[in-house]
PDB file of C-alpha atoms in Angstrom:
ATOM      1  CA  ILE A   2       0.000   0.000   0.000  1.00  0.00           C
ATOM      2  CA  LYS A   3       0.962   3.648  -0.261  1.00  0.00           C
ATOM      3  CA  ILE A   4       0.369   6.250   2.395  1.00  0.00           C
ATOM      4  CA  ASN A   5       0.685   9.915   1.515  1.00  0.00           C
ATOM      5  CA  VAL A   6       1.097  12.027   4.645  1.00  0.00           C
ATOM      6  CA  ASP A   7       1.330  15.732   5.314  1.00  0.00           C
ATOM      7  CA  GLY A   8       1.333  18.245   8.113  1.00  0.00           C
ATOM      8  CA  SER A   9       0.007  21.763   8.066  1.00  0.00           C
ATOM      9  CA  VAL A  10       0.410  24.845  10.248  1.00  0.00           C
ATOM     10  CA  SER A  11      -2.000  27.753   9.952  1.00  0.00           C
ATOM     11  CA  VAL A  12      -0.678  31.085   8.728  1.00  0.00           C
ATOM     12  CA  SER A  13      -1.348  32.574  12.162  1.00  0.00           C
ATOM     13  CA  ASN A  14       0.557  29.694  13.840  1.00  0.00           C
ATOM     14  CA  THR A  15      -2.467  28.971  16.045  1.00  0.00           C
ATOM     15  CA  LYS A  16      -3.499  25.642  14.550  1.00  0.00           C
ATOM     16  CA  ALA A  17      -1.642  22.590  13.272  1.00  0.00           C
ATOM     17  CA  ALA A  18      -2.943  19.385  11.762  1.00  0.00           C
ATOM     18  CA  ILE A  19      -1.851  16.211  10.054  1.00  0.00           C
ATOM     19  CA  GLY A  20      -3.489  14.096   7.399  1.00  0.00           C
ATOM     20  CA  GLY A  21      -2.875  11.054   5.298  1.00  0.00           C
ATOM     21  CA  ALA A  22      -4.426   8.935   2.571  1.00  0.00           C
ATOM     22  CA  VAL A  23      -3.982   5.173   2.262  1.00  0.00           C
ATOM     23  CA  ARG A  24      -4.323   3.614  -1.194  1.00  0.00           C
ATOM     24  CA  ASP A  25      -3.740   0.179  -2.648  1.00  0.00           C
ATOM     25  CA  SER A  26      -1.193  -0.606  -5.371  1.00  0.00           C
ATOM     26  CA  ASN A  27      -3.712   0.431  -8.041  1.00  0.00           C
ATOM     27  CA  GLY A  28      -4.319   3.818  -6.435  1.00  0.00           C
ATOM     28  CA  ASN A  29      -7.733   2.864  -5.044  1.00  0.00           C
ATOM     29  CA  TRP A  30      -8.799   4.573  -1.850  1.00  0.00           C
ATOM     30  CA  LEU A  31      -8.631   2.402   1.292  1.00  0.00           C
ATOM     31  CA  THR A  32      -8.877   4.903   4.134  1.00  0.00           C
ATOM     32  CA  SER A  33      -7.535   8.226   5.323  1.00  0.00           C
ATOM     33  CA  PHE A  34      -6.909  10.092   8.544  1.00  0.00           C
ATOM     34  CA  ALA A  35      -6.819  13.623   9.867  1.00  0.00           C
ATOM     35  CA  MET A  36      -6.021  15.084  13.265  1.00  0.00           C
ATOM     36  CA  ILE A  37      -5.559  18.481  14.855  1.00  0.00           C
ATOM     37  CA  THR A  38      -2.323  18.517  16.819  1.00  0.00           C
ATOM     38  CA  ARG A  39      -0.402  20.890  19.023  1.00  0.00           C
ATOM     39  CA  VAL A  40       1.320  23.726  17.213  1.00  0.00           C
ATOM     40  CA  SER A  41       4.990  23.000  16.710  1.00  0.00           C
ATOM     41  CA  ASP A  42       7.530  23.434  13.947  1.00  0.00           C
ATOM     42  CA  VAL A  43       6.644  21.969  10.559  1.00  0.00           C
ATOM     43  CA  PHE A  44       9.299  19.243  10.811  1.00  0.00           C
ATOM     44  CA  GLN A  45       7.780  17.829  14.010  1.00  0.00           C
ATOM     45  CA  ILE A  46       4.257  18.029  12.622  1.00  0.00           C
ATOM     46  CA  GLU A  47       5.306  16.207   9.446  1.00  0.00           C
ATOM     47  CA  THR A  48       7.047  13.636  11.647  1.00  0.00           C
ATOM     48  CA  GLN A  49       3.832  13.062  13.562  1.00  0.00           C
ATOM     49  CA  SER A  50       1.971  12.512  10.285  1.00  0.00           C
ATOM     50  CA  VAL A  51       4.438   9.736   9.392  1.00  0.00           C
ATOM     51  CA  VAL A  52       4.066   8.133  12.838  1.00  0.00           C
ATOM     52  CA  GLU A  53       0.265   8.165  12.623  1.00  0.00           C
ATOM     53  CA  GLY A  54       0.389   6.758   9.090  1.00  0.00           C
ATOM     54  CA  LEU A  55       2.627   3.902  10.231  1.00  0.00           C
ATOM     55  CA  LYS A  56       0.405   3.186  13.240  1.00  0.00           C
ATOM     56  CA  LEU A  57      -2.675   3.069  11.028  1.00  0.00           C
ATOM     57  CA  ALA A  58      -1.014   0.767   8.476  1.00  0.00           C
ATOM     58  CA  TRP A  59       0.156  -1.578  11.241  1.00  0.00           C
ATOM     59  CA  SER A  60      -3.300  -1.665  12.850  1.00  0.00           C
ATOM     60  CA  LYS A  61      -4.826  -2.603   9.471  1.00  0.00           C
ATOM     61  CA  GLY A  62      -2.371  -5.497   9.084  1.00  0.00           C
ATOM     62  CA  PHE A  63      -0.468  -4.215   6.066  1.00  0.00           C
ATOM     63  CA  THR A  64       2.966  -5.808   5.636  1.00  0.00           C
ATOM     64  CA  GLN A  65       4.386  -3.750   2.756  1.00  0.00           C
ATOM     65  CA  VAL A  66       4.055  -0.002   3.063  1.00  0.00           C
ATOM     66  CA  GLU A  67       5.408   2.942   1.108  1.00  0.00           C
ATOM     67  CA  VAL A  68       5.187   6.260   2.948  1.00  0.00           C
ATOM     68  CA  ASN A  69       5.209   9.340   0.714  1.00  0.00           C
ATOM     69  CA  CYS A  70       5.988  12.683   2.332  1.00  0.00           C
ATOM     70  CA  ASP A  71       6.851  16.123   0.961  1.00  0.00           C
ATOM     71  CA  ASN A  72       9.356  16.958   3.712  1.00  0.00           C
ATOM     72  CA  ALA A  73      12.750  16.217   2.124  1.00  0.00           C
ATOM     73  CA  MET A  74      14.694  16.691   5.365  1.00  0.00           C
ATOM     74  CA  LEU A  75      12.552  14.144   7.204  1.00  0.00           C
ATOM     75  CA  ILE A  76      12.765  11.586   4.394  1.00  0.00           C
ATOM     76  CA  ASP A  77      16.558  12.051   4.174  1.00  0.00           C
ATOM     77  CA  THR A  78      16.878  11.616   7.948  1.00  0.00           C
ATOM     78  CA  ILE A  79      14.956   8.336   7.829  1.00  0.00           C
ATOM     79  CA  ARG A  80      16.504   6.916   4.649  1.00  0.00           C
ATOM     80  CA  ASN A  81      20.073   7.713   5.712  1.00  0.00           C
ATOM     81  CA  GLY A  82      19.720   5.871   9.022  1.00  0.00           C
ATOM     82  CA  PHE A  83      19.718   8.889  11.322  1.00  0.00           C
ATOM     83  CA  ALA A  84      16.237   8.267  12.770  1.00  0.00           C
ATOM     84  CA  SER A  85      17.584   5.892  15.421  1.00  0.00           C
ATOM     85  CA  ILE A  86      20.016   8.500  16.778  1.00  0.00           C
ATOM     86  CA  SER A  87      17.838  11.574  16.404  1.00  0.00           C
ATOM     87  CA  ASN A  88      17.274  13.786  19.431  1.00  0.00           C
ATOM     88  CA  ILE A  89      13.643  14.175  18.326  1.00  0.00           C
ATOM     89  CA  ALA A  90      11.492  11.547  20.044  1.00  0.00           C
ATOM     90  CA  LYS A  91       9.011  11.211  17.180  1.00  0.00           C
ATOM     91  CA  VAL A  92      11.805  10.588  14.677  1.00  0.00           C
ATOM     92  CA  GLN A  93      13.097   7.815  16.950  1.00  0.00           C
ATOM     93  CA  LEU A  94       9.537   6.488  17.096  1.00  0.00           C
ATOM     94  CA  ILE A  95       9.519   6.194  13.297  1.00  0.00           C
ATOM     95  CA  HIS A  96      12.662   4.070  13.563  1.00  0.00           C
ATOM     96  CA  GLU A  97      10.981   1.865  16.186  1.00  0.00           C
ATOM     97  CA  TRP A  98       7.922   1.350  13.969  1.00  0.00           C
ATOM     98  CA  CYS A  99      10.174   0.389  11.060  1.00  0.00           C
ATOM     99  CA  THR A 100      11.870  -2.375  13.070  1.00  0.00           C
ATOM    100  CA  LYS A 101       8.600  -4.324  13.326  1.00  0.00           C
ATOM    101  CA  ASP A 102       7.967  -7.376  11.140  1.00  0.00           C
ATOM    102  CA  TRP A 103       7.033  -5.592   7.909  1.00  0.00           C
ATOM    103  CA  LYS A 104       8.623  -3.806   4.977  1.00  0.00           C
ATOM    104  CA  VAL A 105       8.462  -0.005   5.003  1.00  0.00           C
ATOM    105  CA  LYS A 106       9.865   2.283   2.301  1.00  0.00           C
ATOM    106  CA  PHE A 107       9.986   6.058   2.422  1.00  0.00           C
ATOM    107  CA  ARG A 108       9.789   8.298  -0.607  1.00  0.00           C
ATOM    108  CA  TYR A 109      10.032  12.044  -0.998  1.00  0.00           C
ATOM    109  CA  VAL A 110       7.290  13.501  -3.181  1.00  0.00           C
ATOM    110  CA  LEU A 111       6.823  17.058  -4.352  1.00  0.00           C
ATOM    111  CA  GLY A 112       4.090  19.024  -2.609  1.00  0.00           C
ATOM    112  CA  LYS A 113       2.098  19.211  -5.829  1.00  0.00           C
ATOM    113  CA  ASN A 114       1.954  15.396  -5.834  1.00  0.00           C
ATOM    114  CA  ASN A 115       0.791  15.287  -2.225  1.00  0.00           C
ATOM    115  CA  LYS A 116      -2.367  17.381  -2.518  1.00  0.00           C
ATOM    116  CA  VAL A 117      -4.769  14.797  -1.087  1.00  0.00           C
ATOM    117  CA  ALA A 118      -2.789  14.472   2.162  1.00  0.00           C
ATOM    118  CA  ASP A 119      -2.390  18.257   2.276  1.00  0.00           C
ATOM    119  CA  TYR A 120      -6.143  18.701   1.905  1.00  0.00           C
ATOM    120  CA  LEU A 121      -6.839  16.170   4.667  1.00  0.00           C
ATOM    121  CA  ALA A 122      -4.466  17.944   7.055  1.00  0.00           C
ATOM    122  CA  LYS A 123      -6.013  21.331   6.343  1.00  0.00           C
ATOM    123  CA  ALA A 124      -9.557  19.991   6.638  1.00  0.00           C
ATOM    124  CA  ALA A 125      -9.076  18.430  10.088  1.00  0.00           C
ATOM    125  CA  ILE A 126     -11.746  19.817  12.394  1.00  0.00           C
ATOM    126  CA  GLU A 127     -12.046  17.315  15.240  1.00  0.00           C
ATOM    127  CA  LYS A 128     -10.716  17.341  18.791  1.00  0.00           C
ATOM    128  CA  LEU A 129      -7.057  17.896  19.576  1.00  0.00           C
ATOM    129  CA  ASN A 130      -4.929  14.729  19.295  1.00  0.00           C
ATOM    130  CA  GLN A 131      -7.888  12.549  18.283  1.00  0.00           C
ATOM    131  CA  LEU A 132      -7.288  10.664  15.054  1.00  0.00           C
ATOM    132  CA  VAL A 133     -10.286  10.748  12.717  1.00  0.00           C
ATOM    133  CA  LEU A 134     -10.550   7.946  10.149  1.00  0.00           C
ATOM    134  CA  LEU A 135     -12.396   8.564   6.905  1.00  0.00           C
ATOM    135  CA  THR A 136     -13.456   5.365   5.160  1.00  0.00           C
ATOM    136  CA  ASP A 137     -14.957   7.068   2.107  1.00  0.00           C
ATOM    137  CA  PRO A 138     -13.231   9.867   0.232  1.00  0.00           C
ATOM    138  CA  GLN A 139     -15.085  13.132   0.222  1.00  0.00           C
ATOM    139  CA  GLN A 140     -16.265  14.387  -3.166  1.00  0.00           C
ATOM    140  CA  TYR A 141     -13.424  16.921  -3.387  1.00  0.00           C
ATOM    141  CA  ILE A 142     -10.822  14.217  -2.745  1.00  0.00           C
ATOM    142  CA  THR A 143     -12.359  11.876  -5.316  1.00  0.00           C
ATOM    143  CA  ARG A 144     -12.161  14.611  -7.943  1.00  0.00           C
ATOM    144  CA  LEU A 145      -8.619  15.548  -6.907  1.00  0.00           C
ATOM    145  CA  MET A 146      -7.521  11.902  -7.156  1.00  0.00           C
ATOM    146  CA  LEU A 147      -9.030  11.674 -10.646  1.00  0.00           C
ATOM    147  CA  ILE A 148      -7.217  14.821 -11.762  1.00  0.00           C
ATOM    148  CA  ILE A 149      -3.897  13.555 -10.354  1.00  0.00           C
ATOM    149  CA  HIS A 150      -4.430  10.159 -12.006  1.00  0.00           C
ATOM    150  CA  CYS A 151      -5.159  11.813 -15.357  1.00  0.00           C
ATOM    151  CA  MET A 152      -2.076  14.036 -15.080  1.00  0.00           C
ATOM    152  CA  ARG A 153       0.126  10.933 -14.778  1.00  0.00           C
ATOM    153  CA  ARG A 154      -1.165   9.416 -18.022  1.00  0.00           C
ATOM    154  CA  PRO A 155      -1.386  10.686 -21.571  1.00  0.00           C
ATOM    155  CA  LEU A 156      -4.659  12.476 -22.108  1.00  0.00           C
ATOM    156  CA  SER A 157      -7.366  10.496 -23.798  1.00  0.00           C
ATOM    157  CA  PRO A 158     -10.250  12.019 -25.758  1.00  0.00           C
ATOM    158  CA  TYR A 159     -12.561  10.090 -23.398  1.00  0.00           C
ATOM    159  CA  ILE A 160     -11.358  11.795 -20.211  1.00  0.00           C
ATOM    160  CA  PRO A 161     -13.469  14.812 -19.340  1.00  0.00           C
ATOM    161  CA  SER A 162     -11.640  18.074 -18.789  1.00  0.00           C
ATOM    162  CA  PHE A 163     -12.105  19.981 -15.537  1.00  0.00           C
TER     163      PHE A 163
END
């Protein structure tokens, strides 16, 4: 499966949230999550989004996971083996989750390719530190996924334009 994760901090620095979308190998929607979190720096918020994505994937019994994140520094830290020695507890937690009996890959993606996770993070409206699972994609997300899917393939005369 693939999990796209993202963190978001409001312009006024008064609100922070994380979000993520879980899809199968064909890009089909499986589930997603969103959560308001304590305001912190963007790196720590992005780190929390990865942790929550890993926890969700583990709880669903997935054994092969690819985590996509648009924070290059975080992905470099994890992929270069520095997560286990980081002085940031949540980065160490990522390392701990990766040592479980499963295969986890991390991939940096550009922000423009992470719009669904970005939308989920910005749309989080529930209680602080309470993970909200969404089993069905909202209409906006469905349309956004279709647009992203179409952008990755040559245009066909049968695909409607938006």
